[in-house]
Amino acid sequence: MTPSPTPTPTPASAPASPPPIAAQLWSLHDEASRDLFGVLAKVAALGYPAVETISLYGHAPGAVRDRLAALGLVLCSAHAPFPAGKDADAILDTYEEAGADTLVWSLEPEEFTDRATMLRGLERVNEGAANAAARSLRVSYHNHFAEFRAVFDGRTAYDVLLEALDPAVRIELDTYWAHTGGADPAAVAAGLGARLESVHLKDGPALGMGDYMVPFGEGVVDVDAAARANPHVRWNIVEMDRSHHDMYDLLGRAYDHLVGRGLARGEV
């Protein structure tokens, strides 16, 4: 059995002041690659007050910032490589101009083959956090499932990772991939305390990266428990990697589920 972080009791009801909801644009990646601004308009029409980008799809960052503002959307964070090494300034220039205050990224699956390889990868994360802090920006770490499946000396890679990361690095917990890795997403979220910046919420079979997402409650993930587990969360972010359902319908149903149950706010 893969060890997981020690469970922490979670509240039995919705948080008194839930975080706002956002949509991760990877959910609409193919369409966004052709018409990002059209996608943003459709997401805003669903009621989402914020988005998390995965790419600017060739658009000037200032143009993206202006389009978001025109639609009344907030850029809650941006998935972008850790701003380390020779590309650090270019990454920071781009997303600072786009209006992001937090950059989110992951280590690669092959970086969890052993502890030493993972720790070398985390040097890139910590360097990126220091570079971002110099511009009053933040870096956040996003997990997949290798962090929970890999075990080093009886401890999950995720536990080792959390200790090795600079405390300035924030955490974006993908609750679906945590479940896929064998962990209890609500327990992990609760145990992260004030370090947890945002969560990704989705549902499905939790088998692997090729999964197709389903409406909340039709898969194996207890989305509600994950959404209410940590009162420090600033953003509840809906991400549907792929689905046999119409993606806008799926995102709309996720919005209704979270906002309707008091697990997220429909405004910032």
mmCIF file of C-alpha atoms in Angstrom:
data_model
loop_
_atom_site.group_PDB
_atom_site.id
_atom_site.type_symbol
_atom_site.label_atom_id
_atom_site.label_comp_id
_atom_site.label_asym_id
_atom_site.label_seq_id
_atom_site.Cartn_x
_atom_site.Cartn_y
_atom_site.Cartn_z
ATOM 1 C CA MET A 1 0.000 0.000 0.000
ATOM 2 C CA THR A 2 1.318 3.447 -0.901
ATOM 3 C CA PRO A 3 1.697 5.627 2.194
ATOM 4 C CA SER A 4 -0.195 8.910 2.160
ATOM 5 C CA PRO A 5 -0.126 11.990 4.364
ATOM 6 C CA THR A 6 -1.717 11.586 7.786
ATOM 7 C CA PRO A 7 -5.445 12.386 7.523
ATOM 8 C CA THR A 8 -6.680 15.490 9.261
ATOM 9 C CA PRO A 9 -10.356 15.854 10.218
ATOM 10 C CA THR A 10 -12.301 17.981 7.761
ATOM 11 C CA PRO A 11 -15.391 20.142 8.315
ATOM 12 C CA ALA A 12 -18.713 18.361 7.868
ATOM 13 C CA SER A 13 -20.366 21.205 5.963
ATOM 14 C CA ALA A 14 -19.577 23.791 3.333
ATOM 15 C CA PRO A 15 -17.096 26.487 4.371
ATOM 16 C CA ALA A 16 -18.644 29.655 5.793
ATOM 17 C CA SER A 17 -16.908 31.770 3.155
ATOM 18 C CA PRO A 18 -15.972 29.534 0.227
ATOM 19 C CA PRO A 19 -13.339 30.583 -2.307
ATOM 20 C CA PRO A 20 -14.327 31.826 -5.744
ATOM 21 C CA ILE A 21 -14.593 29.392 -8.619
ATOM 22 C CA ALA A 22 -12.361 29.453 -11.698
ATOM 23 C CA ALA A 23 -12.040 27.438 -14.905
ATOM 24 C CA GLN A 24 -8.742 25.934 -16.039
ATOM 25 C CA LEU A 25 -8.535 26.568 -19.774
ATOM 26 C CA TRP A 26 -6.845 23.226 -20.475
ATOM 27 C CA SER A 27 -10.450 21.979 -20.432
ATOM 28 C CA LEU A 28 -10.933 23.814 -23.729
ATOM 29 C CA HIS A 29 -7.393 23.540 -25.040
ATOM 30 C CA ASP A 30 -8.141 22.553 -28.633
ATOM 31 C CA GLU A 31 -10.724 25.281 -29.154
ATOM 32 C CA ALA A 32 -8.626 27.863 -27.293
ATOM 33 C CA SER A 33 -5.685 27.152 -29.587
ATOM 34 C CA ARG A 34 -7.904 28.339 -32.456
ATOM 35 C CA ASP A 35 -9.944 31.057 -30.737
ATOM 36 C CA LEU A 36 -8.809 31.943 -27.241
ATOM 37 C CA PHE A 37 -10.848 35.120 -27.017
ATOM 38 C CA GLY A 38 -14.009 33.322 -28.116
ATOM 39 C CA VAL A 39 -13.429 30.668 -25.455
ATOM 40 C CA LEU A 40 -12.966 33.324 -22.793
ATOM 41 C CA ALA A 41 -16.313 34.887 -23.744
ATOM 42 C CA LYS A 42 -18.076 31.517 -23.495
ATOM 43 C CA VAL A 43 -16.513 30.757 -20.103
ATOM 44 C CA ALA A 44 -17.610 34.162 -18.811
ATOM 45 C CA ALA A 45 -21.129 33.486 -20.115
ATOM 46 C CA LEU A 46 -21.252 30.312 -17.989
ATOM 47 C CA GLY A 47 -20.819 32.521 -14.924
ATOM 48 C CA TYR A 48 -17.193 31.835 -14.136
ATOM 49 C CA PRO A 49 -15.533 34.962 -12.708
ATOM 50 C CA ALA A 50 -11.965 33.756 -13.243
ATOM 51 C CA VAL A 51 -9.758 31.528 -15.362
ATOM 52 C CA GLU A 52 -6.412 29.829 -15.047
ATOM 53 C CA THR A 53 -4.477 29.809 -18.307
ATOM 54 C CA ILE A 54 -2.408 26.989 -19.760
ATOM 55 C CA SER A 55 -1.087 29.072 -22.678
ATOM 56 C CA LEU A 56 -1.578 32.448 -24.338
ATOM 57 C CA TYR A 57 -1.747 30.683 -27.712
ATOM 58 C CA GLY A 58 0.418 33.230 -29.491
ATOM 59 C CA HIS A 59 -1.477 36.288 -28.278
ATOM 60 C CA ALA A 60 0.361 39.266 -26.850
ATOM 61 C CA PRO A 61 0.104 39.155 -23.051
ATOM 62 C CA GLY A 62 -1.262 42.685 -22.909
ATOM 63 C CA ALA A 63 -4.011 41.761 -25.352
ATOM 64 C CA VAL A 64 -4.999 38.796 -23.193
ATOM 65 C CA ARG A 65 -5.015 40.989 -20.084
ATOM 66 C CA ASP A 66 -7.253 43.539 -21.830
ATOM 67 C CA ARG A 67 -9.646 40.882 -23.117
ATOM 68 C CA LEU A 68 -9.990 39.378 -19.652
ATOM 69 C CA ALA A 69 -10.738 42.795 -18.205
ATOM 70 C CA ALA A 70 -13.311 43.528 -20.899
ATOM 71 C CA LEU A 71 -15.124 40.292 -20.050
ATOM 72 C CA GLY A 72 -14.936 40.905 -16.300
ATOM 73 C CA LEU A 73 -12.668 37.891 -15.817
ATOM 74 C CA VAL A 74 -9.836 37.610 -13.301
ATOM 75 C CA LEU A 75 -6.648 35.706 -14.125
ATOM 76 C CA CYS A 76 -6.359 33.679 -10.940
ATOM 77 C CA SER A 77 -3.078 32.043 -11.993
ATOM 78 C CA ALA A 78 -1.188 30.867 -15.049
ATOM 79 C CA HIS A 79 0.312 27.494 -15.803
ATOM 80 C CA ALA A 80 3.769 28.344 -17.096
ATOM 81 C CA PRO A 81 7.181 26.709 -16.697
ATOM 82 C CA PHE A 82 9.048 27.530 -13.512
ATOM 83 C CA PRO A 83 10.934 30.794 -14.192
ATOM 84 C CA ALA A 84 14.410 29.348 -13.757
ATOM 85 C CA GLY A 85 17.488 29.216 -15.966
ATOM 86 C CA LYS A 86 17.979 31.173 -19.173
ATOM 87 C CA ASP A 87 14.263 31.602 -19.895
ATOM 88 C CA ALA A 88 13.354 32.999 -16.477
ATOM 89 C CA ASP A 89 13.089 36.647 -17.441
ATOM 90 C CA ALA A 90 11.099 35.930 -20.597
ATOM 91 C CA ILE A 91 8.587 33.826 -18.654
ATOM 92 C CA LEU A 92 8.229 36.455 -15.955
ATOM 93 C CA ASP A 93 7.962 39.299 -18.482
ATOM 94 C CA THR A 94 5.151 37.517 -20.317
ATOM 95 C CA TYR A 95 2.981 36.630 -17.367
ATOM 96 C CA GLU A 96 3.612 39.807 -15.431
ATOM 97 C CA GLU A 97 2.282 41.725 -18.430
ATOM 98 C CA ALA A 98 -0.664 39.335 -18.721
ATOM 99 C CA GLY A 99 -1.620 40.188 -15.149
ATOM 100 C CA ALA A 100 -0.833 36.909 -13.392
ATOM 101 C CA ASP A 101 0.336 37.014 -9.786
ATOM 102 C CA THR A 102 0.960 33.255 -9.513
ATOM 103 C CA LEU A 103 2.731 30.871 -11.906
ATOM 104 C CA VAL A 104 1.972 27.163 -11.571
ATOM 105 C CA TRP A 105 3.860 24.175 -12.958
ATOM 106 C CA SER A 106 4.931 20.582 -12.194
ATOM 107 C CA LEU A 107 7.897 18.286 -12.270
ATOM 108 C CA GLU A 108 7.912 15.728 -15.072
ATOM 109 C CA PRO A 109 6.897 12.101 -14.342
ATOM 110 C CA GLU A 110 10.429 10.855 -15.057
ATOM 111 C CA GLU A 111 11.736 13.096 -12.285
ATOM 112 C CA PHE A 112 10.166 10.726 -9.743
ATOM 113 C CA THR A 113 12.273 7.705 -10.662
ATOM 114 C CA ASP A 114 14.378 8.234 -7.524
ATOM 115 C CA ARG A 115 14.788 10.676 -4.669
ATOM 116 C CA ALA A 116 17.981 12.325 -5.984
ATOM 117 C CA THR A 117 16.443 13.043 -9.385
ATOM 118 C CA MET A 118 13.378 14.577 -7.770
ATOM 119 C CA LEU A 119 15.461 16.760 -5.476
ATOM 120 C CA ARG A 120 17.461 18.055 -8.449
ATOM 121 C CA GLY A 121 14.184 18.960 -10.131
ATOM 122 C CA LEU A 122 13.018 20.817 -7.049
ATOM 123 C CA GLU A 123 16.076 23.066 -7.282
ATOM 124 C CA ARG A 124 14.456 24.440 -10.447
ATOM 125 C CA VAL A 125 11.229 25.085 -8.551
ATOM 126 C CA ASN A 126 12.974 26.896 -5.709
ATOM 127 C CA GLU A 127 15.033 28.987 -8.111
ATOM 128 C CA GLY A 128 11.860 29.923 -9.946
ATOM 129 C CA ALA A 129 10.188 30.968 -6.710
ATOM 130 C CA ALA A 130 13.111 33.240 -5.824
ATOM 131 C CA ASN A 131 13.092 34.825 -9.291
ATOM 132 C CA ALA A 132 9.347 35.370 -9.128
ATOM 133 C CA ALA A 133 9.522 36.872 -5.633
ATOM 134 C CA ALA A 134 11.920 39.517 -6.917
ATOM 135 C CA ARG A 135 8.974 40.795 -8.985
ATOM 136 C CA SER A 136 6.377 40.277 -6.246
ATOM 137 C CA LEU A 137 5.035 37.195 -8.048
ATOM 138 C CA ARG A 138 4.556 33.712 -6.633
ATOM 139 C CA VAL A 139 5.231 30.177 -7.805
ATOM 140 C CA SER A 140 2.925 27.287 -6.990
ATOM 141 C CA TYR A 141 3.545 23.544 -7.366
ATOM 142 C CA HIS A 142 0.939 21.411 -9.155
ATOM 143 C CA ASN A 143 0.910 17.633 -8.709
ATOM 144 C CA HIS A 144 -0.029 14.727 -10.909
ATOM 145 C CA PHE A 145 -0.123 11.159 -9.570
ATOM 146 C CA ALA A 146 3.566 10.200 -9.663
ATOM 147 C CA GLU A 147 4.092 12.268 -6.507
ATOM 148 C CA PHE A 148 1.831 9.865 -4.602
ATOM 149 C CA ARG A 149 2.733 6.589 -6.265
ATOM 150 C CA ALA A 150 6.492 7.008 -5.901
ATOM 151 C CA VAL A 151 7.793 6.031 -2.467
ATOM 152 C CA PHE A 152 11.267 6.859 -1.139
ATOM 153 C CA ASP A 153 12.375 5.161 2.086
ATOM 154 C CA GLY A 154 8.784 4.457 3.082
ATOM 155 C CA ARG A 155 7.517 7.986 2.410
ATOM 156 C CA THR A 156 5.575 9.275 -0.573
ATOM 157 C CA ALA A 157 7.499 11.479 -2.940
ATOM 158 C CA TYR A 158 4.913 14.166 -2.192
ATOM 159 C CA ASP A 159 5.810 14.265 1.498
ATOM 160 C CA VAL A 160 9.515 14.473 0.643
ATOM 161 C CA LEU A 161 8.784 17.137 -1.961
ATOM 162 C CA LEU A 162 6.884 19.324 0.487
ATOM 163 C CA GLU A 163 9.846 19.321 2.873
ATOM 164 C CA ALA A 164 12.356 20.127 0.134
ATOM 165 C CA LEU A 165 10.415 22.998 -1.413
ATOM 166 C CA ASP A 166 11.155 26.513 -0.266
ATOM 167 C CA PRO A 167 8.312 27.542 2.089
ATOM 168 C CA ALA A 168 7.630 30.425 -0.315
ATOM 169 C CA VAL A 169 6.413 27.935 -2.922
ATOM 170 C CA ARG A 170 2.648 27.683 -2.766
ATOM 171 C CA ILE A 171 0.689 24.515 -3.498
ATOM 172 C CA GLU A 172 -1.976 23.826 -6.089
ATOM 173 C CA LEU A 173 -3.433 20.426 -5.242
ATOM 174 C CA ASP A 174 -4.937 18.488 -8.095
ATOM 175 C CA THR A 175 -7.379 16.430 -6.070
ATOM 176 C CA TYR A 176 -8.145 14.060 -8.935
ATOM 177 C CA TRP A 177 -4.532 13.053 -9.529
ATOM 178 C CA ALA A 178 -3.959 12.732 -5.786
ATOM 179 C CA HIS A 179 -6.817 10.216 -5.699
ATOM 180 C CA THR A 180 -5.403 8.465 -8.756
ATOM 181 C CA GLY A 181 -2.090 8.170 -6.912
ATOM 182 C CA GLY A 182 -3.732 6.413 -3.990
ATOM 183 C CA ALA A 183 -4.146 9.324 -1.563
ATOM 184 C CA ASP A 184 -7.257 10.759 0.096
ATOM 185 C CA PRO A 185 -7.561 14.215 -1.535
ATOM 186 C CA ALA A 186 -9.494 15.753 1.361
ATOM 187 C CA ALA A 187 -6.919 14.541 3.894
ATOM 188 C CA VAL A 188 -4.046 15.836 1.768
ATOM 189 C CA ALA A 189 -5.761 19.212 1.324
ATOM 190 C CA ALA A 190 -6.480 19.557 5.026
ATOM 191 C CA GLY A 191 -2.912 18.671 5.945
ATOM 192 C CA LEU A 192 -1.422 21.390 3.736
ATOM 193 C CA GLY A 193 -2.767 24.188 5.935
ATOM 194 C CA ALA A 194 -2.159 27.768 4.815
ATOM 195 C CA ARG A 195 0.306 26.616 2.159
ATOM 196 C CA LEU A 196 -2.551 25.419 -0.052
ATOM 197 C CA GLU A 197 -3.324 28.157 -2.566
ATOM 198 C CA SER A 198 -5.758 26.456 -4.918
ATOM 199 C CA VAL A 199 -7.295 23.101 -5.790
ATOM 200 C CA HIS A 200 -8.183 21.463 -9.081
ATOM 201 C CA LEU A 201 -11.536 19.706 -8.946
ATOM 202 C CA LYS A 202 -12.708 17.035 -11.401
ATOM 203 C CA ASP A 203 -14.253 13.589 -11.346
ATOM 204 C CA GLY A 204 -13.798 10.380 -13.269
ATOM 205 C CA PRO A 205 -12.497 6.814 -12.912
ATOM 206 C CA ALA A 206 -9.111 7.900 -11.468
ATOM 207 C CA LEU A 207 -7.115 5.325 -13.418
ATOM 208 C CA GLY A 208 -4.481 7.359 -15.269
ATOM 209 C CA MET A 209 -3.607 10.248 -17.555
ATOM 210 C CA GLY A 210 -5.891 9.032 -20.340
ATOM 211 C CA ASP A 211 -9.023 9.290 -18.190
ATOM 212 C CA TYR A 212 -12.194 10.917 -19.456
ATOM 213 C CA MET A 213 -13.858 13.210 -16.923
ATOM 214 C CA VAL A 214 -17.512 12.960 -15.903
ATOM 215 C CA PRO A 215 -19.960 15.215 -14.013
ATOM 216 C CA PHE A 216 -19.270 15.558 -10.310
ATOM 217 C CA GLY A 217 -20.741 12.640 -8.422
ATOM 218 C CA GLU A 218 -20.556 10.196 -11.326
ATOM 219 C CA GLY A 219 -16.930 9.202 -10.771
ATOM 220 C CA VAL A 220 -14.948 7.905 -7.802
ATOM 221 C CA VAL A 221 -13.660 11.188 -6.340
ATOM 222 C CA ASP A 222 -15.392 12.801 -3.359
ATOM 223 C CA VAL A 223 -15.265 16.274 -4.866
ATOM 224 C CA ASP A 224 -17.356 17.865 -2.129
ATOM 225 C CA ALA A 225 -15.045 16.654 0.635
ATOM 226 C CA ALA A 226 -12.005 17.898 -1.252
ATOM 227 C CA ALA A 227 -13.637 21.275 -1.884
ATOM 228 C CA ARG A 228 -14.477 21.853 1.769
ATOM 229 C CA ALA A 229 -11.331 20.355 3.337
ATOM 230 C CA ASN A 230 -9.154 23.445 3.776
ATOM 231 C CA PRO A 231 -10.433 26.927 4.680
ATOM 232 C CA HIS A 232 -7.228 28.577 3.439
ATOM 233 C CA VAL A 233 -7.854 27.787 -0.244
ATOM 234 C CA ARG A 234 -8.091 30.921 -2.389
ATOM 235 C CA TRP A 235 -9.435 29.312 -5.584
ATOM 236 C CA ASN A 236 -11.532 26.261 -6.412
ATOM 237 C CA ILE A 237 -10.560 25.564 -10.016
ATOM 238 C CA VAL A 238 -12.570 23.281 -12.277
ATOM 239 C CA GLU A 239 -10.488 21.332 -14.784
ATOM 240 C CA MET A 240 -11.780 18.662 -17.117
ATOM 241 C CA ASP A 241 -8.830 17.254 -19.033
ATOM 242 C CA ARG A 242 -10.983 15.472 -21.588
ATOM 243 C CA SER A 243 -14.503 14.111 -21.659
ATOM 244 C CA HIS A 244 -17.109 12.350 -23.764
ATOM 245 C CA HIS A 245 -19.525 15.036 -22.530
ATOM 246 C CA ASP A 246 -19.826 18.445 -24.152
ATOM 247 C CA MET A 247 -17.183 20.455 -22.348
ATOM 248 C CA TYR A 248 -19.237 23.610 -21.868
ATOM 249 C CA ASP A 249 -22.109 21.568 -20.466
ATOM 250 C CA LEU A 250 -19.678 19.794 -18.139
ATOM 251 C CA LEU A 251 -18.162 23.080 -16.952
ATOM 252 C CA GLY A 252 -21.624 24.562 -16.464
ATOM 253 C CA ARG A 253 -22.748 21.592 -14.387
ATOM 254 C CA ALA A 254 -19.583 21.834 -12.293
ATOM 255 C CA TYR A 255 -20.302 25.524 -11.675
ATOM 256 C CA ASP A 256 -23.879 24.773 -10.619
ATOM 257 C CA HIS A 257 -22.704 21.962 -8.345
ATOM 258 C CA LEU A 258 -20.036 23.928 -6.487
ATOM 259 C CA VAL A 259 -21.806 27.281 -6.284
ATOM 260 C CA GLY A 260 -25.209 25.725 -5.656
ATOM 261 C CA ARG A 261 -23.870 23.743 -2.691
ATOM 262 C CA GLY A 262 -21.987 26.683 -1.216
ATOM 263 C CA LEU A 263 -18.606 25.117 -1.983
ATOM 264 C CA ALA A 264 -17.462 28.013 -4.180
ATOM 265 C CA ARG A 265 -18.500 31.584 -4.916
ATOM 266 C CA GLY A 266 -19.590 32.744 -8.338
ATOM 267 C CA GLU A 267 -17.877 36.087 -7.885
ATOM 268 C CA VAL A 268 -14.437 37.290 -6.851
#
